[in-house]
PDB file of C-alpha atoms in Angstrom:
ATOM      1  CA  ASP A  46     -53.651  85.919 -81.371  1.00 96.00           C
ATOM      2  CA  ILE A  47     -56.006  84.185 -83.785  1.00 97.00           C
ATOM      3  CA  GLN A  48     -58.969  82.694 -81.941  1.00 98.00           C
ATOM      4  CA  MET A  49     -60.346  79.382 -83.156  1.00 98.00           C
ATOM      5  CA  THR A  50     -63.953  78.530 -82.314  1.00 98.00           C
ATOM      6  CA  GLN A  51     -65.439  75.095 -82.885  1.00 98.00           C
ATOM      7  CA  SER A  52     -69.075  74.079 -83.016  1.00 97.00           C
ATOM      8  CA  PRO A  53     -70.728  72.197 -81.637  1.00 97.00           C
ATOM      9  CA  SER A  54     -68.832  71.632 -78.385  1.00 97.00           C
ATOM     10  CA  SER A  55     -70.295  68.158 -78.200  1.00 97.00           C
ATOM     11  CA  LEU A  56     -72.187  65.932 -80.566  1.00 96.00           C
ATOM     12  CA  SER A  57     -74.022  62.639 -80.166  1.00 96.00           C
ATOM     13  CA  ALA A  58     -74.164  60.343 -83.167  1.00 96.00           C
ATOM     14  CA  SER A  59     -74.551  56.709 -84.100  1.00 95.00           C
ATOM     15  CA  VAL A  60     -72.281  54.320 -85.942  1.00 96.00           C
ATOM     16  CA  GLY A  61     -72.797  54.857 -89.652  1.00 96.00           C
ATOM     17  CA  ASP A  62     -73.880  58.488 -89.310  1.00 96.00           C
ATOM     18  CA  ARG A  63     -72.348  61.321 -91.296  1.00 97.00           C
ATOM     19  CA  VAL A  64     -71.143  64.107 -89.024  1.00 97.00           C
ATOM     20  CA  THR A  65     -69.724  67.547 -89.614  1.00 98.00           C
ATOM     21  CA  ILE A  66     -67.723  69.669 -87.200  1.00 98.00           C
ATOM     22  CA  THR A  67     -67.186  73.359 -87.829  1.00 98.00           C
ATOM     23  CA  CYS A  68     -64.184  75.528 -86.994  1.00 98.00           C
ATOM     24  CA  ARG A  69     -64.138  79.294 -87.378  1.00 98.00           C
ATOM     25  CA  ALA A  70     -61.075  81.538 -87.225  1.00 98.00           C
ATOM     26  CA  SER A  71     -61.212  85.082 -85.866  1.00 98.00           C
ATOM     27  CA  GLN A  72     -59.439  86.298 -89.017  1.00 98.00           C
ATOM     28  CA  SER A  73     -58.667  84.869 -92.420  1.00 98.00           C
ATOM     29  CA  ILE A  74     -56.101  82.077 -92.286  1.00 97.00           C
ATOM     30  CA  SER A  75     -56.316  81.008 -95.930  1.00 96.00           C
ATOM     31  CA  ASN A  76     -56.096  77.210 -95.711  1.00 96.00           C
ATOM     32  CA  TYR A  77     -53.575  77.011 -92.868  1.00 97.00           C
ATOM     33  CA  LEU A  78     -55.806  74.733 -90.843  1.00 98.00           C
ATOM     34  CA  ASN A  79     -55.076  71.366 -89.236  1.00 98.00           C
ATOM     35  CA  TRP A  80     -57.331  68.809 -87.574  1.00 98.00           C
ATOM     36  CA  TYR A  81     -56.477  66.397 -84.761  1.00 98.00           C
ATOM     37  CA  GLN A  82     -58.275  63.551 -83.019  1.00 98.00           C
ATOM     38  CA  GLN A  83     -57.785  62.907 -79.305  1.00 95.00           C
ATOM     39  CA  LYS A  84     -59.064  59.865 -77.458  1.00 94.00           C
ATOM     40  CA  LEU A  85     -59.481  59.903 -73.715  1.00 91.00           C
ATOM     41  CA  GLY A  86     -56.133  59.846 -71.943  1.00 88.00           C
ATOM     42  CA  LYS A  87     -54.162  59.777 -75.187  1.00 91.00           C
ATOM     43  CA  ALA A  88     -52.125  62.283 -77.142  1.00 91.00           C
ATOM     44  CA  PRO A  89     -53.737  64.032 -80.096  1.00 94.00           C
ATOM     45  CA  LYS A  90     -53.400  62.315 -83.453  1.00 96.00           C
ATOM     46  CA  PHE A  91     -52.805  64.391 -86.558  1.00 97.00           C
ATOM     47  CA  LEU A  92     -55.446  63.933 -89.259  1.00 98.00           C
ATOM     48  CA  ILE A  93     -55.543  66.723 -91.834  1.00 98.00           C
ATOM     49  CA  TYR A  94     -53.363  69.669 -92.910  1.00 97.00           C
ATOM     50  CA  ALA A  95     -53.927  72.532 -95.328  1.00 97.00           C
ATOM     51  CA  ALA A  96     -57.637  72.290 -94.508  1.00 97.00           C
ATOM     52  CA  SER A  97     -58.248  69.289 -96.766  1.00 97.00           C
ATOM     53  CA  SER A  98     -55.094  67.173 -97.160  1.00 96.00           C
ATOM     54  CA  LEU A  99     -55.345  63.835 -95.397  1.00 97.00           C
ATOM     55  CA  GLN A 100     -52.315  62.619 -93.466  1.00 95.00           C
ATOM     56  CA  SER A 101     -51.020  59.292 -94.722  1.00 94.00           C
ATOM     57  CA  GLY A 102     -52.859  56.417 -93.076  1.00 95.00           C
ATOM     58  CA  VAL A 103     -55.959  58.404 -92.119  1.00 97.00           C
ATOM     59  CA  PRO A 104     -59.120  56.651 -93.347  1.00 97.00           C
ATOM     60  CA  SER A 105     -60.787  58.217 -96.370  1.00 97.00           C
ATOM     61  CA  ARG A 106     -64.059  58.618 -94.468  1.00 97.00           C
ATOM     62  CA  PHE A 107     -62.422  61.720 -92.964  1.00 98.00           C
ATOM     63  CA  SER A 108     -62.422  64.844 -95.080  1.00 98.00           C
ATOM     64  CA  GLY A 109     -61.823  68.528 -94.535  1.00 98.00           C
ATOM     65  CA  SER A 110     -62.816  71.635 -96.397  1.00 98.00           C
ATOM     66  CA  GLY A 111     -62.858  75.390 -96.135  1.00 98.00           C
ATOM     67  CA  SER A 112     -60.761  78.468 -96.614  1.00 98.00           C
ATOM     68  CA  GLY A 113     -60.532  81.914 -95.113  1.00 98.00           C
ATOM     69  CA  THR A 114     -62.341  81.791 -91.778  1.00 98.00           C
ATOM     70  CA  ASP A 115     -64.716  78.831 -92.033  1.00 98.00           C
ATOM     71  CA  PHE A 116     -63.725  75.184 -92.070  1.00 98.00           C
ATOM     72  CA  THR A 117     -65.356  71.793 -91.652  1.00 98.00           C
ATOM     73  CA  LEU A 118     -64.292  68.299 -90.738  1.00 98.00           C
ATOM     74  CA  THR A 119     -66.628  65.605 -92.022  1.00 98.00           C
ATOM     75  CA  ILE A 120     -66.716  61.931 -91.131  1.00 97.00           C
ATOM     76  CA  SER A 121     -68.776  60.219 -93.811  1.00 96.00           C
ATOM     77  CA  SER A 122     -69.731  57.056 -91.931  1.00 95.00           C
ATOM     78  CA  LEU A 123     -68.892  56.948 -88.241  1.00 96.00           C
ATOM     79  CA  GLN A 124     -67.009  53.942 -86.974  1.00 96.00           C
ATOM     80  CA  PRO A 125     -66.756  52.919 -83.301  1.00 94.00           C
ATOM     81  CA  GLU A 126     -63.113  54.040 -83.174  1.00 95.00           C
ATOM     82  CA  ASP A 127     -64.040  57.573 -84.296  1.00 96.00           C
ATOM     83  CA  PHE A 128     -65.677  58.548 -81.022  1.00 94.00           C
ATOM     84  CA  ALA A 129     -63.201  61.054 -79.625  1.00 97.00           C
ATOM     85  CA  THR A 130     -62.576  64.767 -79.276  1.00 97.00           C
ATOM     86  CA  TYR A 131     -61.563  66.689 -82.398  1.00 98.00           C
ATOM     87  CA  TYR A 132     -59.510  69.874 -82.449  1.00 98.00           C
ATOM     88  CA  CYS A 133     -58.758  72.361 -85.174  1.00 98.00           C
ATOM     89  CA  GLN A 134     -55.502  74.349 -85.135  1.00 98.00           C
ATOM     90  CA  GLN A 135     -54.308  77.262 -87.224  1.00 98.00           C
ATOM     91  CA  SER A 136     -50.789  77.347 -88.597  1.00 97.00           C
ATOM     92  CA  TYR A 137     -51.164  80.728 -90.300  1.00 97.00           C
ATOM     93  CA  ASN A 138     -49.019  82.515 -87.751  1.00 95.00           C
ATOM     94  CA  THR A 139     -47.609  82.242 -84.274  1.00 95.00           C
ATOM     95  CA  PRO A 140     -48.718  81.693 -81.655  1.00 97.00           C
ATOM     96  CA  TYR A 141     -50.323  78.618 -83.161  1.00 97.00           C
ATOM     97  CA  THR A 142     -53.762  78.253 -81.595  1.00 98.00           C
ATOM     98  CA  PHE A 143     -56.308  75.494 -81.186  1.00 98.00           C
ATOM     99  CA  GLY A 144     -60.059  75.331 -81.033  1.00 98.00           C
ATOM    100  CA  GLN A 145     -61.705  74.307 -77.781  1.00 97.00           C
ATOM    101  CA  GLY A 146     -62.560  70.886 -79.137  1.00 97.00           C
ATOM    102  CA  THR A 147     -65.662  68.992 -80.214  1.00 98.00           C
ATOM    103  CA  LYS A 148     -66.462  65.862 -78.258  1.00 97.00           C
ATOM    104  CA  LEU A 149     -68.080  63.214 -80.432  1.00 97.00           C
ATOM    105  CA  GLU A 150     -70.090  60.775 -78.341  1.00 95.00           C
ATOM    106  CA  ILE A 151     -72.031  57.635 -79.068  1.00 89.00           C
ATOM    107  CA  LYS A 152     -75.788  58.128 -79.161  1.00 87.00           C
TER     108      LYS A 152
ATOM    109  CA  GLN B 967     -41.418  54.990 -86.553  1.00 90.00           C
ATOM    110  CA  LEU B 968     -40.618  58.181 -84.723  1.00 93.00           C
ATOM    111  CA  GLN B 969     -41.551  58.177 -81.039  1.00 95.00           C
ATOM    112  CA  LEU B 970     -41.377  60.872 -78.399  1.00 97.00           C
ATOM    113  CA  GLN B 971     -41.329  60.322 -74.644  1.00 97.00           C
ATOM    114  CA  GLU B 972     -41.592  62.997 -71.964  1.00 98.00           C
ATOM    115  CA  SER B 973     -39.940  62.714 -68.570  1.00 98.00           C
ATOM    116  CA  GLY B 974     -39.645  64.913 -65.526  1.00 97.00           C
ATOM    117  CA  PRO B 975     -41.149  65.678 -62.118  1.00 97.00           C
ATOM    118  CA  GLY B 976     -44.898  65.408 -61.817  1.00 96.00           C
ATOM    119  CA  LEU B 977     -45.039  67.903 -58.961  1.00 98.00           C
ATOM    120  CA  VAL B 978     -43.441  71.344 -58.870  1.00 98.00           C
ATOM    121  CA  LYS B 979     -43.713  73.956 -56.127  1.00 98.00           C
ATOM    122  CA  PRO B 980     -45.030  77.438 -56.892  1.00 97.00           C
ATOM    123  CA  SER B 981     -42.329  79.931 -57.940  1.00 97.00           C
ATOM    124  CA  GLU B 982     -39.954  77.113 -58.910  1.00 98.00           C
ATOM    125  CA  THR B 983     -38.877  76.004 -62.383  1.00 98.00           C
ATOM    126  CA  LEU B 984     -40.634  73.232 -64.271  1.00 98.00           C
ATOM    127  CA  SER B 985     -38.177  71.072 -66.221  1.00 98.00           C
ATOM    128  CA  LEU B 986     -39.130  68.398 -68.721  1.00 98.00           C
ATOM    129  CA  THR B 987     -37.171  66.371 -71.232  1.00 98.00           C
ATOM    130  CA  CYS B 988     -38.359  64.680 -74.404  1.00 98.00           C
ATOM    131  CA  ALA B 989     -36.434  61.690 -75.707  1.00 98.00           C
ATOM    132  CA  VAL B 990     -36.664  61.105 -79.447  1.00 96.00           C
ATOM    133  CA  SER B 991     -36.339  57.595 -80.862  1.00 95.00           C
ATOM    134  CA  GLY B 992     -36.689  56.222 -84.369  1.00 93.00           C
ATOM    135  CA  GLY B 993     -35.206  59.324 -85.965  1.00 91.00           C
ATOM    136  CA  SER B 994     -32.616  62.056 -85.576  1.00 90.00           C
ATOM    137  CA  ILE B 995     -33.390  65.308 -83.831  1.00 91.00           C
ATOM    138  CA  SER B 996     -30.827  66.954 -86.115  1.00 87.00           C
ATOM    139  CA  SER B 997     -33.011  66.596 -89.201  1.00 78.00           C
ATOM    140  CA  SER B 998     -33.278  69.895 -91.033  1.00 72.00           C
ATOM    141  CA  SER B 999     -36.938  69.434 -91.820  1.00 77.00           C
ATOM    142  CA  TYR B1000     -38.431  69.781 -88.374  1.00 89.00           C
ATOM    143  CA  CYS B1001     -38.854  71.809 -85.220  1.00 93.00           C
ATOM    144  CA  TRP B1002     -39.195  70.192 -81.810  1.00 96.00           C
ATOM    145  CA  GLY B1003     -41.435  71.645 -79.180  1.00 96.00           C
ATOM    146  CA  TRP B1004     -44.012  71.620 -76.454  1.00 98.00           C
ATOM    147  CA  ILE B1005     -47.773  71.964 -76.166  1.00 98.00           C
ATOM    148  CA  ARG B1006     -49.754  71.862 -72.941  1.00 98.00           C
ATOM    149  CA  GLN B1007     -53.325  71.191 -71.949  1.00 95.00           C
ATOM    150  CA  PRO B1008     -54.605  72.411 -68.575  1.00 95.00           C
ATOM    151  CA  PRO B1009     -57.321  70.156 -67.141  1.00 92.00           C
ATOM    152  CA  GLY B1010     -60.528  70.734 -69.097  1.00 89.00           C
ATOM    153  CA  LYS B1011     -59.005  73.540 -71.139  1.00 91.00           C
ATOM    154  CA  VAL B1012     -57.706  74.244 -74.613  1.00 93.00           C
ATOM    155  CA  LEU B1013     -54.426  73.017 -76.022  1.00 96.00           C
ATOM    156  CA  GLU B1014     -51.791  75.760 -75.822  1.00 98.00           C
ATOM    157  CA  TRP B1015     -48.675  75.936 -77.975  1.00 98.00           C
ATOM    158  CA  ILE B1016     -45.678  76.766 -75.762  1.00 98.00           C
ATOM    159  CA  GLY B1017     -42.942  76.944 -78.361  1.00 98.00           C
ATOM    160  CA  ASP B1018     -40.407  74.994 -80.342  1.00 95.00           C
ATOM    161  CA  ILE B1019     -36.822  74.899 -81.514  1.00 95.00           C
ATOM    162  CA  TYR B1020     -35.244  74.285 -84.871  1.00 90.00           C
ATOM    163  CA  TYR B1021     -32.356  71.839 -84.991  1.00 80.00           C
ATOM    164  CA  SER B1022     -30.015  74.798 -85.592  1.00 81.00           C
ATOM    165  CA  GLY B1023     -31.078  76.362 -82.301  1.00 86.00           C
ATOM    166  CA  SER B1024     -33.561  78.981 -83.492  1.00 91.00           C
ATOM    167  CA  THR B1025     -36.445  79.179 -81.057  1.00 95.00           C
ATOM    168  CA  TYR B1026     -40.081  80.186 -81.419  1.00 95.00           C
ATOM    169  CA  TYR B1027     -42.069  80.950 -78.277  1.00 97.00           C
ATOM    170  CA  ASN B1028     -45.656  81.831 -77.440  1.00 98.00           C
ATOM    171  CA  PRO B1029     -45.494  85.524 -76.455  1.00 97.00           C
ATOM    172  CA  SER B1030     -47.733  84.805 -73.474  1.00 97.00           C
ATOM    173  CA  LEU B1031     -45.022  82.565 -72.002  1.00 97.00           C
ATOM    174  CA  LYS B1032     -41.880  83.875 -73.657  1.00 96.00           C
ATOM    175  CA  SER B1033     -40.456  85.586 -70.577  1.00 97.00           C
ATOM    176  CA  ARG B1034     -40.523  82.313 -68.635  1.00 98.00           C
ATOM    177  CA  VAL B1035     -39.763  79.656 -71.271  1.00 98.00           C
ATOM    178  CA  THR B1036     -36.554  78.118 -72.504  1.00 98.00           C
ATOM    179  CA  ILE B1037     -36.456  75.251 -74.997  1.00 98.00           C
ATOM    180  CA  SER B1038     -33.138  73.639 -75.810  1.00 96.00           C
ATOM    181  CA  VAL B1039     -31.794  70.706 -77.805  1.00 94.00           C
ATOM    182  CA  ASP B1040     -29.166  68.135 -76.865  1.00 93.00           C
ATOM    183  CA  ALA B1041     -28.351  66.498 -80.188  1.00 91.00           C
ATOM    184  CA  SER B1042     -25.801  64.169 -78.608  1.00 93.00           C
ATOM    185  CA  LYS B1043     -28.594  62.571 -76.563  1.00 95.00           C
ATOM    186  CA  ASN B1044     -31.247  62.987 -79.275  1.00 95.00           C
ATOM    187  CA  GLN B1045     -33.488  64.861 -76.870  1.00 96.00           C
ATOM    188  CA  PHE B1046     -34.841  68.317 -76.176  1.00 96.00           C
ATOM    189  CA  SER B1047     -35.984  70.074 -73.043  1.00 97.00           C
ATOM    190  CA  LEU B1048     -38.429  72.582 -71.638  1.00 98.00           C
ATOM    191  CA  LYS B1049     -37.853  74.915 -68.728  1.00 98.00           C
ATOM    192  CA  LEU B1050     -40.682  77.082 -67.433  1.00 98.00           C
ATOM    193  CA  SER B1051     -39.758  79.395 -64.597  1.00 98.00           C
ATOM    194  CA  SER B1052     -41.770  81.013 -61.801  1.00 98.00           C
ATOM    195  CA  VAL B1053     -44.626  78.540 -62.107  1.00 98.00           C
ATOM    196  CA  THR B1054     -48.043  79.026 -60.553  1.00 98.00           C
ATOM    197  CA  ALA B1055     -51.099  76.828 -60.278  1.00 97.00           C
ATOM    198  CA  ALA B1056     -52.130  78.085 -63.721  1.00 97.00           C
ATOM    199  CA  ASP B1057     -49.221  76.105 -65.173  1.00 98.00           C
ATOM    200  CA  THR B1058     -50.737  72.828 -64.017  1.00 98.00           C
ATOM    201  CA  ALA B1059     -51.319  70.866 -67.209  1.00 98.00           C
ATOM    202  CA  VAL B1060     -50.539  67.822 -69.249  1.00 97.00           C
ATOM    203  CA  TYR B1061     -47.398  68.693 -71.170  1.00 98.00           C
ATOM    204  CA  TYR B1062     -46.831  67.111 -74.578  1.00 98.00           C
ATOM    205  CA  CYS B1063     -43.654  67.126 -76.580  1.00 98.00           C
ATOM    206  CA  THR B1064     -44.133  67.125 -80.306  1.00 98.00           C
ATOM    207  CA  ARG B1065     -42.487  67.557 -83.662  1.00 96.00           C
ATOM    208  CA  ARG B1066     -43.556  70.404 -85.917  1.00 95.00           C
ATOM    209  CA  ALA B1067     -43.354  69.104 -89.433  1.00 90.00           C
ATOM    210  CA  TYR B1068     -43.956  70.967 -92.656  1.00 86.00           C
ATOM    211  CA  ASN B1069     -44.748  70.551 -96.325  1.00 85.00           C
ATOM    212  CA  SER B1070     -43.901  73.642 -98.321  1.00 84.00           C
ATOM    213  CA  ARG B1071     -45.808  76.375 -96.456  1.00 87.00           C
ATOM    214  CA  TRP B1072     -47.925  74.250 -94.104  1.00 91.00           C
ATOM    215  CA  TYR B1073     -46.954  73.211 -90.584  1.00 94.00           C
ATOM    216  CA  TRP B1074     -48.482  70.621 -88.294  1.00 96.00           C
ATOM    217  CA  PHE B1075     -47.708  68.765 -85.080  1.00 97.00           C
ATOM    218  CA  ASP B1076     -46.948  65.078 -85.508  1.00 95.00           C
ATOM    219  CA  PRO B1077     -46.175  62.878 -83.678  1.00 96.00           C
ATOM    220  CA  TRP B1078     -46.880  63.699 -80.061  1.00 97.00           C
ATOM    221  CA  GLY B1079     -45.519  62.162 -76.901  1.00 97.00           C
ATOM    222  CA  GLN B1080     -47.955  60.443 -74.569  1.00 95.00           C
ATOM    223  CA  GLY B1081     -48.036  63.511 -72.332  1.00 97.00           C
ATOM    224  CA  THR B1082     -47.029  64.030 -68.725  1.00 97.00           C
ATOM    225  CA  LEU B1083     -49.124  65.670 -66.030  1.00 97.00           C
ATOM    226  CA  VAL B1084     -47.326  68.386 -64.106  1.00 98.00           C
ATOM    227  CA  THR B1085     -49.052  69.722 -61.023  1.00 98.00           C
ATOM    228  CA  VAL B1086     -47.956  72.965 -59.412  1.00 98.00           C
ATOM    229  CA  SER B1087     -48.649  72.796 -55.706  1.00 97.00           C
ATOM    230  CA  SER B1088     -46.881  73.330 -52.415  1.00 95.00           C
TER     231      SER B1088
END
């Protein structure tokens, strides 16, 4: 199985900050990388596919980049509704696997 | 707007079979563009893909669970189901039903149901 490792596990930031979350795959996955946002007690919400393609309706302050084994999710200017846990997920092969999550908290 | 809703027992005894159903509304489960499946999240742990099923009946399972998992579709009711046999406490998790969509070569999970907590305990 492909292991996905996110860093940091948690992050404190303020409204308006620019934040970056990193996801590393245990082997090359080209750009078969998705990002999700999960708020407490809610289902994950799909944000980005193919490492950098924004799902329709996702604010443009979210962006993704990377290829191979290293990927990033960047939020350019944090809004109050962005405080949540973010997960990466590889769709390169089955079994599809997720990172352990990065919890973004208000400073 | 497509919506998914899980249903089923919240408590299952060890060694028994966990059974969940996902009702699909706002779209047809028979669409040729999607798979329908399940993902779980044990308390405080990582999301785990269980498997999914294409509308034609082809199934794709996580090898770690394959011997115990069955996913099926009931197109007449626009719903699909999960059965997980011989459960143990390690199967305690929030279970989400989801659609696996794709664009050319890329797959993703969207939308998700609200999730249902299943506890395995005697």
